[in-house]
Coordinates of C-alpha atoms and ligand atoms in Angstrom, one line a residue:
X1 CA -6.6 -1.5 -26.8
X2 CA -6.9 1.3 -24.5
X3 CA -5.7 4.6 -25.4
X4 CA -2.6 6.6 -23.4
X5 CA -2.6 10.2 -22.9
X6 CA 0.7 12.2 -22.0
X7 CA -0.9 12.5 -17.7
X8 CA 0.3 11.7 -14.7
X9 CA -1.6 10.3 -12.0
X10 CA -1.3 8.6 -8.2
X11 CA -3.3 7.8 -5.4
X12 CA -2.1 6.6 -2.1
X13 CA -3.4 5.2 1.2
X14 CA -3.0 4.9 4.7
X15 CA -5.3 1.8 4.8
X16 CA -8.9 1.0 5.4
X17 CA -9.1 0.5 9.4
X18 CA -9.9 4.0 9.5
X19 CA -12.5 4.3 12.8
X20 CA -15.4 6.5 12.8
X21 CA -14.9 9.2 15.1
X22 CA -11.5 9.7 15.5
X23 CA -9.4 12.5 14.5
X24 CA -7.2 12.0 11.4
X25 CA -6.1 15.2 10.9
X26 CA -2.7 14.7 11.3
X27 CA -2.6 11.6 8.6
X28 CA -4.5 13.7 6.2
X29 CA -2.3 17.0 6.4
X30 CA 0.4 14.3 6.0
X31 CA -1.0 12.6 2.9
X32 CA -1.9 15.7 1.5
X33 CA 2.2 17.1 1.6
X34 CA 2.9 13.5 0.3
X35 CA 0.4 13.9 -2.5
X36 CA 2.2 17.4 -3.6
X37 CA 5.4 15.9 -3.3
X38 CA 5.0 12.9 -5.5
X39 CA 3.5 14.7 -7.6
X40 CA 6.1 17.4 -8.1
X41 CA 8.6 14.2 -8.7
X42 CA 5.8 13.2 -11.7
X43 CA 5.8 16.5 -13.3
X44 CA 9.3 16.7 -13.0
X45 CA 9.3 13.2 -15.3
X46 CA 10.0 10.9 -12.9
X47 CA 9.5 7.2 -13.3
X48 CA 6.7 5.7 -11.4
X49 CA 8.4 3.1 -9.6
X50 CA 10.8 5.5 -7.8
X51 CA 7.4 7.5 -6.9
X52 CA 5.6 4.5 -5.2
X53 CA 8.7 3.3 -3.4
X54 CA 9.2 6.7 -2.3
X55 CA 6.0 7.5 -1.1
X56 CA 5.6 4.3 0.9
X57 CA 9.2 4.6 2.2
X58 CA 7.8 8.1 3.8
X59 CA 4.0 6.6 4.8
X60 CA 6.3 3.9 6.8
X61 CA 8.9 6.1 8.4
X62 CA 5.9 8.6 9.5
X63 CA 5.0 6.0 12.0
X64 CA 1.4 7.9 11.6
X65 CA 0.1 4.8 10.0
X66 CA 0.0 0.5 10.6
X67 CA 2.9 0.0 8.3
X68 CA 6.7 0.7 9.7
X69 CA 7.1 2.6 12.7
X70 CA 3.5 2.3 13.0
X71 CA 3.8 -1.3 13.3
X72 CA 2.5 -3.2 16.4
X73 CA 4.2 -7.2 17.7
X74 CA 2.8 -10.3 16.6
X75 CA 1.6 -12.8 19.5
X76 CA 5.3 -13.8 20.3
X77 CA 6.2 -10.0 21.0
X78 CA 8.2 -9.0 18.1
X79 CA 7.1 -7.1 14.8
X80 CA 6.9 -8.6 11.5
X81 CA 6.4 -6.6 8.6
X82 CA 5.3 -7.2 4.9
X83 CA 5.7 -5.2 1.6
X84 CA 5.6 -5.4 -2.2
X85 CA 6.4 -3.4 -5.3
X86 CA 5.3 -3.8 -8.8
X87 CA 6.8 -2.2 -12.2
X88 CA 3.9 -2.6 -14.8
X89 CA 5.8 -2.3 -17.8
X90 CA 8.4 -5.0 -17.6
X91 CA 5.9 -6.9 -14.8
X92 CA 9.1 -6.9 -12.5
X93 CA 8.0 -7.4 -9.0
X94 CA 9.4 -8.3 -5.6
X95 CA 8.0 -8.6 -1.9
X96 CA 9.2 -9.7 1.7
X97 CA 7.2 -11.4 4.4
X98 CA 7.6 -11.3 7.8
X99 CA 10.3 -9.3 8.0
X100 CA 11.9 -7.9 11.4
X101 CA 14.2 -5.4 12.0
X102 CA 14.1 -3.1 9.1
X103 CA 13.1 0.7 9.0
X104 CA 11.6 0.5 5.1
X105 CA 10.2 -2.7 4.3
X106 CA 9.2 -1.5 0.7
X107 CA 12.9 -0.9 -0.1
X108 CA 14.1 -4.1 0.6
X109 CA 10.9 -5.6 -1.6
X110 CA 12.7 -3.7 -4.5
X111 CA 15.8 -4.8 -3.8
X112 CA 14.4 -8.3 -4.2
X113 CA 13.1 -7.4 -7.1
X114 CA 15.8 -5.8 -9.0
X115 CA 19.3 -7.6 -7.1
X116 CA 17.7 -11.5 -7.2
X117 CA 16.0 -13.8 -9.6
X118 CA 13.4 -14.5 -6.9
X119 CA 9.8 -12.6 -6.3
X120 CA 8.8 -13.0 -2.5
X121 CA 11.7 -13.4 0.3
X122 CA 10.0 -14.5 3.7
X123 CA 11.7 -14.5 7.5
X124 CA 15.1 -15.2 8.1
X125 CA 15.9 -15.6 4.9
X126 CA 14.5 -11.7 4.0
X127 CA 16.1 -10.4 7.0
X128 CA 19.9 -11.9 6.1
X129 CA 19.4 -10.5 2.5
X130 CA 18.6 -6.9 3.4
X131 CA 21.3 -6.9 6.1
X132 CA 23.6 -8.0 3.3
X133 CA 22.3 -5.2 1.0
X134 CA 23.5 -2.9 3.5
X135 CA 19.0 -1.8 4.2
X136 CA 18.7 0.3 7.5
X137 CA 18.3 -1.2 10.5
X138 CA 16.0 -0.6 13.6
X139 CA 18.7 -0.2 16.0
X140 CA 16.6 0.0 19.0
X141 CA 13.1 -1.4 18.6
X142 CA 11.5 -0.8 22.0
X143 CA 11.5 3.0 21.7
X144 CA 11.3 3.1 17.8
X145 CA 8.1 1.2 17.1
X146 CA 4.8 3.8 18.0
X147 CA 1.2 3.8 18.4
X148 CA 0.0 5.2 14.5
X149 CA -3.0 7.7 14.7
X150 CA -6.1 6.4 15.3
X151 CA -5.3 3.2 16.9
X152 CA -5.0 2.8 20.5
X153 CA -4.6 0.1 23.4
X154 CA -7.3 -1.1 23.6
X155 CA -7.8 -2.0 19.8
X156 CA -4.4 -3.7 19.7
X157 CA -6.7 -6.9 21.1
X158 CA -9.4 -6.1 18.4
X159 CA -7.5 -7.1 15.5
X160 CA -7.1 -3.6 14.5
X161 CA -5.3 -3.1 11.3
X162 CA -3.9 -0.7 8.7
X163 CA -1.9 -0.7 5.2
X164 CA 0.0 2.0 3.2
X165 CA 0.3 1.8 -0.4
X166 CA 0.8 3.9 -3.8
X167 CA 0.0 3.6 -7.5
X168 CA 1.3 6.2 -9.9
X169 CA 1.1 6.5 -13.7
X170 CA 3.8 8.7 -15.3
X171 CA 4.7 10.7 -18.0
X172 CA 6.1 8.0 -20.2
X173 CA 2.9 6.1 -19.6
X174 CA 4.5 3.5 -17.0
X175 CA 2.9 1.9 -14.5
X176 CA 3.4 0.9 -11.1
X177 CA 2.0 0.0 -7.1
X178 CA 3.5 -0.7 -3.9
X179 CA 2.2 -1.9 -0.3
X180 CA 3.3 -2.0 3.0
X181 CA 1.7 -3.2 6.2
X182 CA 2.2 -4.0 10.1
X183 CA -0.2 -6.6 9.1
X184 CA -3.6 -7.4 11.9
X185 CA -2.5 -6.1 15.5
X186 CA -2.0 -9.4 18.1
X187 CA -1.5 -11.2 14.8
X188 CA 0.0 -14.8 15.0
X189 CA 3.4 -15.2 14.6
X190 CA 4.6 -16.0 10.7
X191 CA 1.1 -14.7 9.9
X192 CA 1.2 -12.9 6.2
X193 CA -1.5 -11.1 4.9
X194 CA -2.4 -9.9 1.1
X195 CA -0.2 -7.1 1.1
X196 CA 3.3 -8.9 0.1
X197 CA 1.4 -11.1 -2.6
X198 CA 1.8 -9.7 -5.9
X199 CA -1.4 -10.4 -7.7
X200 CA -4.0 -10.3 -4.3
X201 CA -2.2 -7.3 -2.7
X202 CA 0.1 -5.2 -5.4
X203 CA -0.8 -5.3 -9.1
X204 CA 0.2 -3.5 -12.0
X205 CA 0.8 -4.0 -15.5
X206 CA 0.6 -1.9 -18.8
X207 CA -3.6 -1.3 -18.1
X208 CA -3.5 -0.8 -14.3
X209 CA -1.6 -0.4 -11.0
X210 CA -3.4 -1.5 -7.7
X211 CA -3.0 -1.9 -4.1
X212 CA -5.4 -3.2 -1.6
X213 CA -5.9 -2.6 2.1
X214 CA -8.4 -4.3 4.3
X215 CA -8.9 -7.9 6.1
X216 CA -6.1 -10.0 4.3
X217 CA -7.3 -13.2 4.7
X218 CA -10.5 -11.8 3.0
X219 CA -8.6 -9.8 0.4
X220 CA -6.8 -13.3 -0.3
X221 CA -9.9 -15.3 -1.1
X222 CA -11.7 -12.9 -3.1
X223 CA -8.8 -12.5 -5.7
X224 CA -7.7 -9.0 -4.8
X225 CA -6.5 -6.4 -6.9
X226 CA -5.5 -9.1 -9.8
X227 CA -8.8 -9.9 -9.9
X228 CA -9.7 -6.2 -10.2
X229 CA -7.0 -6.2 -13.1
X230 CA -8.6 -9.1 -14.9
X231 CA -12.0 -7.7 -15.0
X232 CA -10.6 -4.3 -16.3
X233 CA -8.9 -5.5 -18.5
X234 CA -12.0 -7.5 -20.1
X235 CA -13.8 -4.4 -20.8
X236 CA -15.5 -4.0 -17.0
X237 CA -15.6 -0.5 -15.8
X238 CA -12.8 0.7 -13.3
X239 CA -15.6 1.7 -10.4
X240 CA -17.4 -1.6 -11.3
X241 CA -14.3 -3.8 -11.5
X242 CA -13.4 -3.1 -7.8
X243 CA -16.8 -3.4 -6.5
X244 CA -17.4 -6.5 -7.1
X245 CA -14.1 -7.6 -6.0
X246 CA -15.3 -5.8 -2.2
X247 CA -18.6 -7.0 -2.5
X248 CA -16.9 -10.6 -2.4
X249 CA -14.6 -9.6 0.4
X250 CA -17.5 -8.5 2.1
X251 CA -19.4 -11.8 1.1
X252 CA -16.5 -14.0 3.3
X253 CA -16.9 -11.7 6.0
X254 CA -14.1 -9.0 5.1
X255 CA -14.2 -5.3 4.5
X256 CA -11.5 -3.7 2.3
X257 CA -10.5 -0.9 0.1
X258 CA -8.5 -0.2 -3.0
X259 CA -6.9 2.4 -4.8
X260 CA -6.1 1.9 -8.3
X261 CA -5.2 4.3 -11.5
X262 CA -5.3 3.7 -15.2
X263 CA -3.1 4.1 -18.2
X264 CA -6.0 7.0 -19.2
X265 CA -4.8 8.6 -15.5
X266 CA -8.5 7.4 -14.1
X267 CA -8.4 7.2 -10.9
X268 CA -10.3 4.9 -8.1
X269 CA -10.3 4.9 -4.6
X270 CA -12.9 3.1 -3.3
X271 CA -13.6 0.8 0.0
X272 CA -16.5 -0.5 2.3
X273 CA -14.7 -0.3 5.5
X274 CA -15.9 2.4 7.6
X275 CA -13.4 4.8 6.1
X276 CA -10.5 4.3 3.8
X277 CA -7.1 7.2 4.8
X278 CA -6.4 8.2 0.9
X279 CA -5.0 11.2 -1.5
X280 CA -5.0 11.4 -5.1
X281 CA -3.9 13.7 -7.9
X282 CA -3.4 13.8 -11.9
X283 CA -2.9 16.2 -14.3
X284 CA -6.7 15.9 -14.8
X285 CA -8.3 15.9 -11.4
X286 CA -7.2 18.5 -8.3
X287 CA -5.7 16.6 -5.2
X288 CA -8.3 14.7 -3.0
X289 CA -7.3 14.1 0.9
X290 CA -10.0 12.2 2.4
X291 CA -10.0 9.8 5.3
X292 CA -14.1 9.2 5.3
X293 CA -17.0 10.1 2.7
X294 CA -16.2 14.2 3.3
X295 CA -13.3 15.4 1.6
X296 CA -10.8 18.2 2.7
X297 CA -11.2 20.0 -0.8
X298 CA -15.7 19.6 -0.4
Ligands
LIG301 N1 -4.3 -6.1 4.4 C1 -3.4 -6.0 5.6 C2 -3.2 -7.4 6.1 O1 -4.1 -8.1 6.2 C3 -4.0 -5.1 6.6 C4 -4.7 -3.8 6.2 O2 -4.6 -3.5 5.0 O3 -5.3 -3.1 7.0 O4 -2.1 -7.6 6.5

């Protein structure tokens, strides 16, 4: 049994298609007010699941990132979005896939989760629940979706891609993660990815809280961040746990990243993409912003 300490901790990211050479200022300064403000919220003793949906709810309204507003269409000219959330303590979880027409994707995964009996809620189906929950609408898509940082026209055709997602451990020791995701660029249509799969794209549980970014399909085979759990759990160390799970995304032909925190407040952000958007902060480690191997802080 692994010991808990009275820390906070969380980590986000604003997914692993980060390009080498472009200028992600803006999505750092961003993460890094993000960062401060979740963590305020954890100080303050707020629970963990409000933290993660809250900090995804902002990385998607940004637009700044592939997730939300940052979204691009599918092959059939509309966008479909996926998300998840994950409470660790009761292993409460709920996700939508392929959902159109919704500003926060994330919210409507915890409404799943916590006004149905059901996990995952896919299409139309998704869609004609959050309407009935009263979620918020994208009244006018054509001007409301944007171009995130980073990714431009001519990478909408190179399966460019991109992810958001938060883990947090608070005060009372809970756990918990979220994802959300625009999914591949000039993906097909109906085409879900990791991200809304609790167990290969959101984990958590009383050890561990994990999101993945990266090459779904890849993320999918390779076991993800359950995998990652699994091997933690066994006694694997944290760093060592998640690099064999990207060594085996890399194996298939993938490239992918992770962030993850403990119930010690160890944190792990670690990918093998080219670059990997992230922030982190506990009560035992100074907040991190980093979008490549330099970080803001040196
Ligand atoms: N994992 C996401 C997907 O395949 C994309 C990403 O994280 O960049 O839909």
């Amino acid at each position: 049994m692994r010991e808990t300490t009275k820390n906070y901790a969380l980590a986000l990211h604003g997914g692993a298609g980060a390009v080498p050479g472009r200028d992600y200022a803006a999505v750092e300064e961003h993460l890094r007010e993000l960062a401060g403000a979740c963590e305020a919220q954890l100080a303050d003793g707020r629970c963990s699941l409000d933290v993660v949906e809250l900090a995804v709810a902002e990385l998607e309204r940004s637009g700044l990132y592939v997730a939300g507003r940052g979204s691009a269409p599918n092959t059939a000219g509309y966008v479909e979005l996926d998300a998840s959330i994950m409470a660790g303590t009761s292993r409460e979880a709920g996700a939508i896939a392929a959902l159109s027409g919704f500003v926060s994707p994330v919210k409507v995964a915890r409404d799943v989760m916590e006004k149905t009996p059901h996990v995952l809620l896919v299409g139309t189906g998704a869609a004609k629940f959050a309407r009935d929950n009263h979620c918020e609408e994208v009244k006018d898509p054509d001007n409301y979706y944007q171009l995130p940082v980073g990714v431009t026209e001519d990478d909408i055709d190179n399966k460019a891609h991109g992810t958001v997602g938060a883990v947090a451990l608070d005060l009372s020791g809970a756990l918990s993660a979220a994802t959300s995701t625009g999914g591949t660029f000039g993906k097909l249509e109906g085409r879900v990815g990791d991200t809304p799969l609790i167990g290969p794209g959101t984990w958590a549980d009383d050890d561990i809280a994990l999101s993945c970014t990266g090459t779904g399909e890849h993320i999918i085979r390779a076991g993800g961040a359950i995998a990652i759990a699994c091997r933690y759990k066994s006694g694997v160390a944290l760093s060592v746990a998640i690099e064999e799970m990207l060594t085996e995304v890399m194996r298939l032909g993938g490239d992918a990243g992770v962030i993850a925190v403990t119930r010690n407040a160890e944190i792990a952000t670690l990918y093998n993409s080219d670059g990997m958007k992230r922030a982190s902060v506990s009560t035992l480690a100074t907040l991190n912003v980093a979008t490549f191997e330099l970080t803001l802080n040196g």
